[in-house]
Short mmCIF file of C-alpha atoms and ligand atoms in Angstrom, two decimals:
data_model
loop_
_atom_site.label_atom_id
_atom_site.label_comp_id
_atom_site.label_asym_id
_atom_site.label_seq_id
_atom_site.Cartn_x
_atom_site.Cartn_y
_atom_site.Cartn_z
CA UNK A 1 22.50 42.97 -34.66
CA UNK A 2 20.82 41.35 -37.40
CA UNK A 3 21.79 43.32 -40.87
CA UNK A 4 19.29 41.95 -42.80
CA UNK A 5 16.16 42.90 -41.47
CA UNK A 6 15.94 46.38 -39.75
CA UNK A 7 14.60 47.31 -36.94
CA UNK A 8 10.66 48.09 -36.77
CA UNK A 9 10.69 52.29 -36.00
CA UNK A 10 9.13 51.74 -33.00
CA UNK A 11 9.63 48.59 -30.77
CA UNK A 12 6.61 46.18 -30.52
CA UNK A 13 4.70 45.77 -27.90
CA UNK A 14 4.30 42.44 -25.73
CA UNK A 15 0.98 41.44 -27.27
CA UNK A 16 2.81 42.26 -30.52
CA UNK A 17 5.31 39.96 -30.20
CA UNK A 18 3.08 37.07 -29.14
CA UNK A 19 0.30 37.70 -31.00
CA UNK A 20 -1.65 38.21 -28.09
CA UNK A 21 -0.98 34.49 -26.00
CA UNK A 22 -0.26 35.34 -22.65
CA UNK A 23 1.10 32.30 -20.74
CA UNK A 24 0.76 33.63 -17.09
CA UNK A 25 -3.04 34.21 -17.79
CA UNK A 26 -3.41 30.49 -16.16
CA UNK A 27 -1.05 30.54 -13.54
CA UNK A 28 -2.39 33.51 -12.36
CA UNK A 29 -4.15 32.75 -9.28
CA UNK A 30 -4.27 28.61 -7.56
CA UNK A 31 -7.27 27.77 -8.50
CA UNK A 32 -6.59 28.95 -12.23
CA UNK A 33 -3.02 27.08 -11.57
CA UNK A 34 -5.45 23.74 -9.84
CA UNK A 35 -7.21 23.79 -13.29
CA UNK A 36 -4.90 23.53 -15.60
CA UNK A 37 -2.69 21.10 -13.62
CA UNK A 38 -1.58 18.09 -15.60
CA UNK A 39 -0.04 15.51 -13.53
CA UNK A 40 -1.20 14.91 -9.49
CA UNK A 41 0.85 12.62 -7.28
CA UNK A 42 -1.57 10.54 -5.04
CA UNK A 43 -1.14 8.15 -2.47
CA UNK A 44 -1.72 5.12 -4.91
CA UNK A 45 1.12 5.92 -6.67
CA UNK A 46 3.81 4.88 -3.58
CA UNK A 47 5.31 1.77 -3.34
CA UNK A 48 7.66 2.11 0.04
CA UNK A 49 10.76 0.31 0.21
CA UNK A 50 12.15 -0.80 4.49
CA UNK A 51 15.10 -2.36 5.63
CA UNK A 52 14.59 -5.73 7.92
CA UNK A 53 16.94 -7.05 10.53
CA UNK A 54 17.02 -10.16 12.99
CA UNK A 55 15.87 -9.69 16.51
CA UNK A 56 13.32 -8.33 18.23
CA UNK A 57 12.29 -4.56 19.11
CA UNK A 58 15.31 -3.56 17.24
CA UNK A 59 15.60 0.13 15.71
CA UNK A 60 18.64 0.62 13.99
CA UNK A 61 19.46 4.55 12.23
CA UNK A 62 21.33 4.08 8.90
CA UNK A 63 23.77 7.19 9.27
CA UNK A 64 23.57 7.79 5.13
CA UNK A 65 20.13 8.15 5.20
CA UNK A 66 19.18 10.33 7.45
CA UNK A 67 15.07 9.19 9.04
CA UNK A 68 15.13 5.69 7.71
CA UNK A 69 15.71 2.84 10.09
CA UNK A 70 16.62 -0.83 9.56
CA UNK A 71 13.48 -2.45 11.77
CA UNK A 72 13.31 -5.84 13.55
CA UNK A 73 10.43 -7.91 12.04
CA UNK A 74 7.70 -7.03 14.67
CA UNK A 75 8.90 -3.49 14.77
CA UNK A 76 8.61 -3.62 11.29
CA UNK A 77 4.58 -4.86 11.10
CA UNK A 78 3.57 -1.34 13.23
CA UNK A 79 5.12 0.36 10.38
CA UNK A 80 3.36 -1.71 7.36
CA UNK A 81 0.13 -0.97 9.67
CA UNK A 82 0.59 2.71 9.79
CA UNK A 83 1.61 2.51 5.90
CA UNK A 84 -1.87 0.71 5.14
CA UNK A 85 -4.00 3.06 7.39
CA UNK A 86 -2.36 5.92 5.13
CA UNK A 87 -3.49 3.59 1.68
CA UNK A 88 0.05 3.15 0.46
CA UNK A 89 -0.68 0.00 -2.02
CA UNK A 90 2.51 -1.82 -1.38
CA UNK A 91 5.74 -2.05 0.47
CA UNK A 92 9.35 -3.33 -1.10
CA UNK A 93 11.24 -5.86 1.44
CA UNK A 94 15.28 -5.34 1.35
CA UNK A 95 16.66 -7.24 4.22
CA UNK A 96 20.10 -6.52 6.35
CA UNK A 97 21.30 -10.37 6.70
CA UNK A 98 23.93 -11.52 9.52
CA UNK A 99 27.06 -11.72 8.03
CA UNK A 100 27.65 -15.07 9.79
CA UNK A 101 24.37 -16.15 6.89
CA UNK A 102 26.17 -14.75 3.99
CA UNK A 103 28.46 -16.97 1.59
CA UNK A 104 29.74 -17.20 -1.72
CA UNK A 105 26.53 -18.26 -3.48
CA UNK A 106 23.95 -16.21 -1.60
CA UNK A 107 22.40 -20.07 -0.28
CA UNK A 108 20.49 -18.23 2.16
CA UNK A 109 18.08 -17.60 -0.57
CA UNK A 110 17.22 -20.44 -0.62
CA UNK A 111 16.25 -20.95 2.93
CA UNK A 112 12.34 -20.99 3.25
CA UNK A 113 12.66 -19.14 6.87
CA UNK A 114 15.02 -16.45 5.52
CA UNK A 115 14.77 -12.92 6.92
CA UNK A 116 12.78 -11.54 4.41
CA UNK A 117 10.75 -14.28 3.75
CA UNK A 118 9.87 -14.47 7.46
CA UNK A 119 9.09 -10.90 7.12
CA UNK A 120 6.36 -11.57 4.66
CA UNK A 121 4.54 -14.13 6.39
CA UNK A 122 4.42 -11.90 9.58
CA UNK A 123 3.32 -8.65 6.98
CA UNK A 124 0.33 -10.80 5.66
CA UNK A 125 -0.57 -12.10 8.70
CA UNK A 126 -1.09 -8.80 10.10
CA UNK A 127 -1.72 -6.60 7.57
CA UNK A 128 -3.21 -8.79 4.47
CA UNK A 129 -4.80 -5.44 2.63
CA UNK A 130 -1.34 -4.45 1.84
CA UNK A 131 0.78 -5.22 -1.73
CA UNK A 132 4.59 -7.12 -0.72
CA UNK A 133 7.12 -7.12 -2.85
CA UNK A 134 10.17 -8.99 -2.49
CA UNK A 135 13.38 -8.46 -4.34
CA UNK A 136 14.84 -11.95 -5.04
CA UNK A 137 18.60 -10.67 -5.96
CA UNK A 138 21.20 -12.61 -4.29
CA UNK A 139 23.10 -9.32 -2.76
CA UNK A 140 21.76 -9.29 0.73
CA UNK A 141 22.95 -13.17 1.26
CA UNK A 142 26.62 -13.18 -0.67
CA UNK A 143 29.52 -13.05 0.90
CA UNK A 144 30.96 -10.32 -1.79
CA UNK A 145 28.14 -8.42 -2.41
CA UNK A 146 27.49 -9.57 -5.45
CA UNK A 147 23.85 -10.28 -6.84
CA UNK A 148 25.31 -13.54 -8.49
CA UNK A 149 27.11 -16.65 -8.13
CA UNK A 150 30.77 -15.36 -8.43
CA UNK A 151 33.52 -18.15 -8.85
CA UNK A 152 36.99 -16.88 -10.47
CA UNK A 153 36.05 -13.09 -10.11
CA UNK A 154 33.05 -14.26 -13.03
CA UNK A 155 29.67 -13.52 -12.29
CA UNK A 156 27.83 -17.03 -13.47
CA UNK A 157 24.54 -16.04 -15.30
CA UNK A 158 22.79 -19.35 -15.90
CA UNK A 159 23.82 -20.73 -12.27
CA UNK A 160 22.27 -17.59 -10.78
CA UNK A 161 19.19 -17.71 -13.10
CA UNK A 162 18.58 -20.52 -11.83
CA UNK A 163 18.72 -19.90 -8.15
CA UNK A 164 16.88 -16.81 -8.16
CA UNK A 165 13.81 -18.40 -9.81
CA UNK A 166 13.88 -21.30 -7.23
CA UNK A 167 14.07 -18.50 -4.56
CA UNK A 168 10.93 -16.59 -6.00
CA UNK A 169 9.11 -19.90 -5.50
CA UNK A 170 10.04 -19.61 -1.71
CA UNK A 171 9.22 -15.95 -1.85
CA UNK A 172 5.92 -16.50 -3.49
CA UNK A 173 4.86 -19.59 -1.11
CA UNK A 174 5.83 -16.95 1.86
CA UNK A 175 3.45 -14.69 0.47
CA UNK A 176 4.99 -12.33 -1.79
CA UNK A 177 2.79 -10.70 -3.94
CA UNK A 178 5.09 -9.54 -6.72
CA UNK A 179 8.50 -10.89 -7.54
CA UNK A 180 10.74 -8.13 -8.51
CA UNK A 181 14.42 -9.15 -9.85
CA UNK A 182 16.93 -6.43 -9.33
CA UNK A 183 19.77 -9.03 -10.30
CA UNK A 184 19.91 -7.80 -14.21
CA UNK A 185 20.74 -11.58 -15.04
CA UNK A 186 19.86 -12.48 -18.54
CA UNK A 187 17.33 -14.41 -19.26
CA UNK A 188 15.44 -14.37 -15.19
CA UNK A 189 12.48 -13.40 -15.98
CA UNK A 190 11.65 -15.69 -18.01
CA UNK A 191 13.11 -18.31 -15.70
CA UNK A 192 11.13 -16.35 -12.67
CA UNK A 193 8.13 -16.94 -14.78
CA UNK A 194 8.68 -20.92 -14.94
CA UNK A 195 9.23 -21.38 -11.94
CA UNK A 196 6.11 -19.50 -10.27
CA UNK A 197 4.10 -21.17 -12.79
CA UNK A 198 4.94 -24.63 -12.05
CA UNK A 199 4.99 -24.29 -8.54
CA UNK A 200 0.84 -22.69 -9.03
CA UNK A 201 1.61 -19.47 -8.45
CA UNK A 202 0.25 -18.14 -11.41
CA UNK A 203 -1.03 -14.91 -9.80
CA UNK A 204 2.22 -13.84 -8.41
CA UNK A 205 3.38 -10.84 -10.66
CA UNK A 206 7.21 -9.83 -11.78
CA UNK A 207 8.04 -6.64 -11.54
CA UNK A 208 11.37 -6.36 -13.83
CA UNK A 209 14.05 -4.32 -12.58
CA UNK A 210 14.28 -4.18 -16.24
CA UNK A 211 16.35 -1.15 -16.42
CA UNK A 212 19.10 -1.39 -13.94
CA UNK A 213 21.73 1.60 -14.27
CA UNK A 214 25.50 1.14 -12.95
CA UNK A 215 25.08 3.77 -10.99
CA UNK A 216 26.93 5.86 -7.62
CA UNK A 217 23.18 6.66 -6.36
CA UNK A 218 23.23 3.21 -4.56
CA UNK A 219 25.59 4.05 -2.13
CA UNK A 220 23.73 4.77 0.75
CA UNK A 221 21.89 1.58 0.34
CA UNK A 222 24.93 -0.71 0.25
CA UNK A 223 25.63 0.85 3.88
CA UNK A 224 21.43 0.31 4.91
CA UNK A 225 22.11 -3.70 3.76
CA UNK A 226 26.39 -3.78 4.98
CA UNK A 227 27.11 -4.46 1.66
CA UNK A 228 29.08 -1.66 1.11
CA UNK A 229 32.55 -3.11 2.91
CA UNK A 230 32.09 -6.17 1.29
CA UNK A 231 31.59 -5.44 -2.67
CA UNK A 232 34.57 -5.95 -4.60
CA UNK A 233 34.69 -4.57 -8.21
CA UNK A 234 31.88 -3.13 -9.67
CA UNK A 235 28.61 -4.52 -10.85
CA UNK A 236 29.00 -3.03 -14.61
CA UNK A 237 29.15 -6.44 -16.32
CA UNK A 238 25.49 -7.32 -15.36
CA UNK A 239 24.01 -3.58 -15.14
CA UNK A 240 23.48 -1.07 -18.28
CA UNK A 241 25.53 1.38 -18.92
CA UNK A 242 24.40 4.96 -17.77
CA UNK A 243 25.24 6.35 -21.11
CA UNK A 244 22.76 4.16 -23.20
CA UNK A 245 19.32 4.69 -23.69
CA UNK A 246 18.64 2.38 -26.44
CA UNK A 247 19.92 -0.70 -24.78
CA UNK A 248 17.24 0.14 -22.32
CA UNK A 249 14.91 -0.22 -24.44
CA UNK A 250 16.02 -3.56 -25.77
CA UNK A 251 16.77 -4.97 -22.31
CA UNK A 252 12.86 -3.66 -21.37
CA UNK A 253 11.27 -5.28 -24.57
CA UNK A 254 13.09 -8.56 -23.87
CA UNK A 255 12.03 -8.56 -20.08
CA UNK A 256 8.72 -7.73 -21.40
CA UNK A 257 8.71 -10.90 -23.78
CA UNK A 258 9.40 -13.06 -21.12
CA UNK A 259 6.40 -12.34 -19.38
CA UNK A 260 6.85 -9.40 -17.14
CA UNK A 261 4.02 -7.97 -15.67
CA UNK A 262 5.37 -4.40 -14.40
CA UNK A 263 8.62 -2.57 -15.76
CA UNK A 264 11.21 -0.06 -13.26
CA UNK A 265 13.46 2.19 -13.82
CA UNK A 266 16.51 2.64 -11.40
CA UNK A 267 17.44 5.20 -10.57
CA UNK A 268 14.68 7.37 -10.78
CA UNK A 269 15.71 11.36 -11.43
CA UNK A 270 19.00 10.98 -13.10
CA UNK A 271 17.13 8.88 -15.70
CA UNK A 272 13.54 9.99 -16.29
CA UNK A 273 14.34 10.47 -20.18
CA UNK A 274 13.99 6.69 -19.55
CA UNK A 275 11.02 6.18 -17.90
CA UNK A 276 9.25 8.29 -21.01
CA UNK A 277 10.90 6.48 -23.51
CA UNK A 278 9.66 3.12 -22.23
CA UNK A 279 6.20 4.55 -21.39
CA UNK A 280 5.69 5.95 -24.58
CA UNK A 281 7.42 2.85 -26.52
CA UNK A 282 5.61 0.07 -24.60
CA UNK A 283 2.43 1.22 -22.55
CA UNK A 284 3.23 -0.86 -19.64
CA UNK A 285 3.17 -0.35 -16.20
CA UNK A 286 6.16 1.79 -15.60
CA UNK A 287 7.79 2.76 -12.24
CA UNK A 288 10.67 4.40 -10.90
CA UNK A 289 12.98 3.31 -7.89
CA UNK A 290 13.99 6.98 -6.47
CA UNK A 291 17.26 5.34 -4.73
CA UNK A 292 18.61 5.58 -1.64
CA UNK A 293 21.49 8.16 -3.06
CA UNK A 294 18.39 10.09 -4.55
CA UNK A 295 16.87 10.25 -1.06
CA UNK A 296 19.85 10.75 0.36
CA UNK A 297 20.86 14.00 -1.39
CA UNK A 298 17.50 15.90 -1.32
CA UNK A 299 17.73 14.91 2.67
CA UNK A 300 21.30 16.16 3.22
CA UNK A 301 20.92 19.38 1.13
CA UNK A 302 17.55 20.30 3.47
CA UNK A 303 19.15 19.45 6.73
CA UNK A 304 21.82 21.96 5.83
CA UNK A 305 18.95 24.50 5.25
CA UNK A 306 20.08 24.92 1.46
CA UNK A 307 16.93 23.42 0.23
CA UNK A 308 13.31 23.04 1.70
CA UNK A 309 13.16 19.70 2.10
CA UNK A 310 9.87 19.08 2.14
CA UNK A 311 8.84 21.00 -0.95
CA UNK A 312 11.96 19.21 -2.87
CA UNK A 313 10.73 15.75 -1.92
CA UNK A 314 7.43 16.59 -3.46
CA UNK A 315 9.03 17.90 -7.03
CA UNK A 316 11.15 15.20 -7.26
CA UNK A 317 7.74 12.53 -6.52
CA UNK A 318 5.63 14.92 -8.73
CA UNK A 319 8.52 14.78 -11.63
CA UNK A 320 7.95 11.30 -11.76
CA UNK A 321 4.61 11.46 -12.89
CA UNK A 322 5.08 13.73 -15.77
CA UNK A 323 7.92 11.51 -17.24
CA UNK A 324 5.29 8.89 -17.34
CA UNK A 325 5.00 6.79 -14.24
CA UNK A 326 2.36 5.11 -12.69
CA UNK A 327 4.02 4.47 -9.64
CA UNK A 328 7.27 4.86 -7.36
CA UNK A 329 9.59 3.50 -5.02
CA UNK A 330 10.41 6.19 -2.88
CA UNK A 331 12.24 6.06 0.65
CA UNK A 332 9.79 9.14 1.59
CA UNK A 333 6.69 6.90 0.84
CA UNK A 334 5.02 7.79 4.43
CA UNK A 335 6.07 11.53 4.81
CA UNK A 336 4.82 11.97 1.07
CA UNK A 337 1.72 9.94 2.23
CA UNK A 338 1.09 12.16 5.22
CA UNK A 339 1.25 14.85 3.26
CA UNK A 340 -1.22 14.27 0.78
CA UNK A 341 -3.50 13.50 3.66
CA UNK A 342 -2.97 16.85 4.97
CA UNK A 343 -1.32 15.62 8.43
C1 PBG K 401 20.95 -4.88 -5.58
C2 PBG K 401 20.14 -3.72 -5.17
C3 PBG K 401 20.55 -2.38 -5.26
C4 PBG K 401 19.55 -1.60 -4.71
C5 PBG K 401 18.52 -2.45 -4.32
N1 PBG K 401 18.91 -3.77 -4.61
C6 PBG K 401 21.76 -1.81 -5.91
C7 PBG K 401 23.08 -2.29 -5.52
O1 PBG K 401 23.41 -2.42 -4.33
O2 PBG K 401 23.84 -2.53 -6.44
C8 PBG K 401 19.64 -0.12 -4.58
C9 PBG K 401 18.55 0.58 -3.86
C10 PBG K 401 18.89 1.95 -3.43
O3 PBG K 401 19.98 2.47 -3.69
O4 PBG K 401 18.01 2.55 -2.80
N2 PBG K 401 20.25 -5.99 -5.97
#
């Protein structure tokens, strides 16, 4: 009890206490609540990441996450169709490479007929309406896992910088749309930027994995791309820190100095303090990579009936929006897209 001021002789009333503001008077009834709604998630705002393998007709379930499949190439072009017919802007390519194709410098990257940039040609072919955009980290074609040259247990910046930008040539020539590094290599964008420009591909966009967390929420991926039994180590000398928030910022400006065209932020819920901080800082085009651990956990919680799944996926897309996106990469992409449509 405080001493100092009594108590009035008779208690206040509600509209006493607030002076008559009544927060529930707008969230009274839904269209009051429809009105007064801030942020809407739309279909334009989904960028939806697959998984590619070799072959043909090939479904494969990825038993960590739970409704997404690693598709064969043609399989793969029925799904981009059916993303385009519900106006999803753009699709993120991670492929699943043979580990007979993986060595110690990821030269697979460099092959023109690679896995994922075969699936671009056949995604433009048939669908051209759609957005592609290829990741152009070395991961998916190293022997360790890695997303750089590694030679004495020392991830080689420059060397890898360098082979990543010649790769995003091959990626743009396939068709690629945007180049998006998720390699956290000093210094690539720039280099990325070169590279496209020289080669004429001055309309291909980067889209900076600029903030890059070390972070447990990729777990399920490493399974979806079989890096997971191959990664020794951990990737923290080449991705931030998940306790700093100001090197983020620094690591986004210089990325944006470069010549980035787009900025993400990765993962997506655990850090949406980010995503404001470099919306509000920099006014760029700001997304968020929801991550396969994100996905993941909302999906394992609702098929244990301890969430609704559904409504959970929508928060967490919705959430995104007020932080300050403009767009996301989320695994649910379709579902969320079906959704809005009202199918
Ligand atoms: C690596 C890469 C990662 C993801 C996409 N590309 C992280 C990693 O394996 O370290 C994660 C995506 C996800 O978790 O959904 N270049």
């Amino acid at each position: 009890m405080n001493k100092h001021t009594p108590l009035p002789a008779t208690p206040r009333s509600v509209d006493e206490i607030t002076s008559g503001r009544r927060m529930r008077r707008m969230r009274k009834a839904d269209w009051s609540r429809r009105l007064v709604q801030e942020n809407r998630l739309s279909v334009d705002d989904l960028i939806w990441p697959i998984f590619i393998i070799d072959g043909e007709n090939r479904r494969e379930p990825i038993a960590a996450m739970p409704g997404v499949e690693r598709l064969s190439i043609d399989l793969a072009v029925r799904e981009v169709e059916e993303a385009a017919r519900l106006g999803i802007p753009a699709i993120a390519t991670f492929p699943n490479v043979d580990l007979s194709l993986r060595d110690a410098t990821g030269s697979r990257l460099l092959d023109p007929d690679n896995l994922i940039n075969r699936a671009t040609r056949a995604f433009k072919k048939a669908v051209p309406q759609i957005g592609i955009i290829t990741d152009v980290a070395l991961d998916p074609f190293t022997s360790h896992g890695h997303d750089g040259i590694l030679r004495d247990g020392i991830i080689l910046n420059d060397e890898t910088v360098a082979q990543i930008a010649a790769g995003a040539v091959l990626q743009a020539e396939a068709g690629s749309d945007i180049i998006a590094p998720s390699d956290m290599m000093d210094g690539r964008i720039g280099a990325i930027r070169d590279a496209l420009d020289r080669a004429g591909h001055q309309d291909v966009a980067i889209m900076s994995y600029a903030t890059k967390f070390a972070s447990a929420f990729y777990g399920p991926y490493r399974e979806a791309i079989g890096t997971s039994g191959l990664l020794k180590g951990d990737k923290k000398t080449y991705y931030i820190d998940p306790a700093n928030t100001d090197e983020a910022l620094r690591e986004t400006e210089q990325d944006l100095a470069e010549g980035a065209d787009m900025v993400m932020v990765k993962p997506g819920m655990p850090y949406l303090d980010i995503i404001r901080r470099l919306k509000d800082s920099f006014a760029m085009p700001t997304f968020a990579y929801q991550v396969s651990g994100e996905y993941s956990s909302i999906e394992a919680a609702a098929a244990n009936g301890w969430i609704d799944g559904e409504r959970a996926m929508m928060e967490s897309l919705l959430a995104f929006k007020r932080a300050g996106c403009d767009g996301i990469l989320p695994y649910f992409a379709p579902r969320a897209a079906r959704l809005l449509a009202g199918e």
